[in-house]
Amino acid sequence: MPASPPLNSIVLAGLAGELAFEAYAWLLSPVLFGVTLEPARLVTALTQMGTGIALPYGAAFALHFAIGALVFPAIVWMTHARTGLKLPLAGAVAGLGLWFVAQGLLAPVVGRSFMMGFGAYTQSSFIGHVGMAALMGGLMVWFMARFAPPRKNEVPLG
């Protein structure tokens, strides 16, 4: 594994992982847990509390998406680099951390209970965050292999 991944691998893995998270949040979570995950509501509440600005839902959604797609895959990589864990496992560890920050630290800031009582929303959020980040790690491995220059005397596959 290279010391630092190509930027395109981080961005593509992040976009794919965040799209998978949103598909899970809006399509699968309601079927599996009876709740739709809407982290944009947390972003809206935090922005209102921190700045006094009433951020529209669409802007909060876009902000959460951008952070998830661009910042979080970098955190997955940093977790891998600091721990030596393989990228999918580093992603799962980073996802666990993200889940705790969202549900255990930030949700109480806006008036929700710690981990929201470990109810259906928190359980679904666990699957969404850990799954998204593990997927990002796995996709980074795939993209880095796909974009790696061919080795000497190796015929390119693509």
Short mmCIF file of C-alpha atoms in Angstrom, two decimals:
data_model
loop_
_atom_site.label_atom_id
_atom_site.label_comp_id
_atom_site.label_asym_id
_atom_site.label_seq_id
_atom_site.Cartn_x
_atom_site.Cartn_y
_atom_site.Cartn_z
CA MET A 1 0.00 0.00 0.00
CA PRO A 2 1.46 3.41 -0.91
CA ALA A 3 2.21 5.95 1.82
CA SER A 4 -0.57 8.18 0.53
CA PRO A 5 -3.38 7.24 -1.80
CA PRO A 6 -4.01 8.98 -5.08
CA LEU A 7 -6.53 11.77 -4.58
CA ASN A 8 -8.81 10.23 -7.20
CA SER A 9 -9.10 7.04 -5.12
CA ILE A 10 -10.11 9.01 -2.03
CA VAL A 11 -12.67 11.12 -3.88
CA LEU A 12 -14.23 8.25 -5.83
CA ALA A 13 -14.42 6.00 -2.76
CA GLY A 14 -15.92 8.88 -0.78
CA LEU A 15 -18.55 9.67 -3.40
CA ALA A 16 -19.52 6.02 -3.78
CA GLY A 17 -19.60 5.48 -0.01
CA GLU A 18 -21.71 8.56 0.62
CA LEU A 19 -24.13 7.61 -2.18
CA ALA A 20 -24.43 4.15 -0.63
CA PHE A 21 -25.10 5.74 2.77
CA GLU A 22 -27.87 7.91 1.34
CA ALA A 23 -29.44 4.94 -0.48
CA TYR A 24 -29.38 3.00 2.79
CA ALA A 25 -30.70 5.96 4.81
CA TRP A 26 -33.65 6.67 2.52
CA LEU A 27 -34.49 3.24 1.07
CA LEU A 28 -33.31 0.39 3.33
CA SER A 29 -33.43 1.90 6.80
CA PRO A 30 -37.20 2.55 6.64
CA VAL A 31 -37.79 -1.08 5.67
CA LEU A 32 -35.36 -2.59 8.20
CA PHE A 33 -35.84 -0.23 11.16
CA GLY A 34 -38.92 1.87 10.39
CA VAL A 35 -36.89 5.11 10.38
CA THR A 36 -35.35 7.27 7.69
CA LEU A 37 -31.91 8.57 8.60
CA GLU A 38 -31.78 12.33 8.10
CA PRO A 39 -28.44 13.63 9.38
CA ALA A 40 -29.15 16.95 7.64
CA ARG A 41 -31.52 17.69 10.53
CA LEU A 42 -28.59 17.40 12.95
CA VAL A 43 -26.52 19.70 10.70
CA THR A 44 -29.39 22.22 10.64
CA ALA A 45 -29.73 22.17 14.44
CA LEU A 46 -25.97 22.46 15.05
CA THR A 47 -25.69 25.35 12.57
CA GLN A 48 -28.61 27.17 14.21
CA MET A 49 -27.11 26.72 17.67
CA GLY A 50 -23.57 27.62 16.64
CA THR A 51 -24.19 30.54 14.32
CA GLY A 52 -27.82 31.56 14.69
CA ILE A 53 -28.29 30.87 10.98
CA ALA A 54 -31.33 28.82 9.99
CA LEU A 55 -29.69 26.64 7.34
CA PRO A 56 -32.25 25.34 4.81
CA TYR A 57 -32.64 21.55 4.74
CA GLY A 58 -31.22 21.30 1.20
CA ALA A 59 -28.09 23.22 2.18
CA ALA A 60 -27.65 21.06 5.29
CA PHE A 61 -28.06 17.93 3.17
CA ALA A 62 -25.44 19.19 0.68
CA LEU A 63 -23.05 20.07 3.52
CA HIS A 64 -23.42 16.65 5.14
CA PHE A 65 -22.98 14.97 1.74
CA ALA A 66 -19.83 16.97 0.98
CA ILE A 67 -18.28 16.22 4.37
CA GLY A 68 -19.17 12.54 4.00
CA ALA A 69 -17.83 12.31 0.47
CA LEU A 70 -14.65 14.35 0.85
CA VAL A 71 -13.58 14.52 4.50
CA PHE A 72 -14.60 11.12 5.75
CA PRO A 73 -12.64 9.02 3.24
CA ALA A 74 -9.57 11.00 4.28
CA ILE A 75 -10.31 10.02 7.89
CA VAL A 76 -10.61 6.39 6.79
CA TRP A 77 -7.18 6.66 5.16
CA MET A 78 -5.67 8.35 8.23
CA THR A 79 -7.09 5.60 10.45
CA HIS A 80 -5.42 3.04 8.17
CA ALA A 81 -2.13 4.96 8.16
CA ARG A 82 -2.06 5.40 11.96
CA THR A 83 -3.17 1.88 12.92
CA GLY A 84 -1.83 -0.28 10.08
CA LEU A 85 -5.26 -1.89 9.73
CA LYS A 86 -6.34 -2.95 6.26
CA LEU A 87 -8.47 -0.26 4.67
CA PRO A 88 -11.90 -1.94 5.01
CA LEU A 89 -11.28 -2.62 8.71
CA ALA A 90 -9.83 0.87 9.18
CA GLY A 91 -13.04 2.13 7.58
CA ALA A 92 -15.18 0.14 10.01
CA VAL A 93 -13.19 1.54 12.96
CA ALA A 94 -13.49 5.09 11.61
CA GLY A 95 -17.21 4.51 10.99
CA LEU A 96 -17.67 3.37 14.58
CA GLY A 97 -16.00 6.59 15.71
CA LEU A 98 -18.17 8.70 13.42
CA TRP A 99 -21.31 6.96 14.69
CA PHE A 100 -20.32 7.67 18.29
CA VAL A 101 -19.56 11.32 17.53
CA ALA A 102 -22.90 11.78 15.74
CA GLN A 103 -25.15 9.93 18.18
CA GLY A 104 -23.21 10.13 21.45
CA LEU A 105 -21.71 13.62 21.30
CA LEU A 106 -23.50 15.81 18.74
CA ALA A 107 -27.08 14.57 19.19
CA PRO A 108 -27.05 15.46 22.92
CA VAL A 109 -25.73 18.94 22.04
CA VAL A 110 -29.00 19.61 20.18
CA GLY A 111 -31.16 18.20 22.98
CA ARG A 112 -31.44 14.52 22.14
CA SER A 113 -30.59 11.84 24.68
CA PHE A 114 -27.19 10.10 24.73
CA MET A 115 -27.09 7.69 21.79
CA MET A 116 -30.81 8.48 21.48
CA GLY A 117 -31.55 5.66 23.91
CA PHE A 118 -29.97 3.08 21.57
CA GLY A 119 -33.31 2.89 19.75
CA ALA A 120 -34.04 2.04 16.13
CA TYR A 121 -32.57 5.29 14.79
CA THR A 122 -29.25 4.76 16.58
CA GLN A 123 -29.09 1.10 15.55
CA SER A 124 -29.75 1.98 11.92
CA SER A 125 -27.23 4.82 12.13
CA PHE A 126 -24.62 2.30 13.34
CA ILE A 127 -25.15 0.11 10.28
CA GLY A 128 -25.15 3.14 7.98
CA HIS A 129 -21.97 4.75 9.30
CA VAL A 130 -19.90 1.62 9.84
CA GLY A 131 -21.06 0.12 6.54
CA MET A 132 -20.38 3.33 4.60
CA ALA A 133 -16.87 3.70 5.98
CA ALA A 134 -15.96 0.02 5.51
CA LEU A 135 -17.21 0.29 1.93
CA MET A 136 -15.07 3.39 1.41
CA GLY A 137 -12.02 1.48 2.64
CA GLY A 138 -12.72 -1.45 0.34
CA LEU A 139 -13.29 0.85 -2.61
CA MET A 140 -10.03 2.68 -1.92
CA VAL A 141 -8.21 -0.63 -2.24
CA TRP A 142 -10.03 -1.35 -5.50
CA PHE A 143 -9.49 2.13 -6.96
CA MET A 144 -5.81 2.21 -6.00
CA ALA A 145 -5.29 -1.14 -7.73
CA ARG A 146 -7.28 0.04 -10.73
CA PHE A 147 -5.39 3.32 -11.09
CA ALA A 148 -1.92 1.99 -10.22
CA PRO A 149 0.55 2.30 -13.07
CA PRO A 150 1.45 -1.06 -14.62
CA ARG A 151 4.57 -2.71 -13.27
CA LYS A 152 7.56 -3.21 -15.47
CA ASN A 153 6.91 -5.95 -18.08
CA GLU A 154 3.22 -6.10 -17.10
CA VAL A 155 0.53 -5.78 -19.74
CA PRO A 156 -2.21 -3.32 -18.67
CA LEU A 157 -5.60 -4.98 -18.16
CA GLY A 158 -7.74 -1.98 -19.04
#
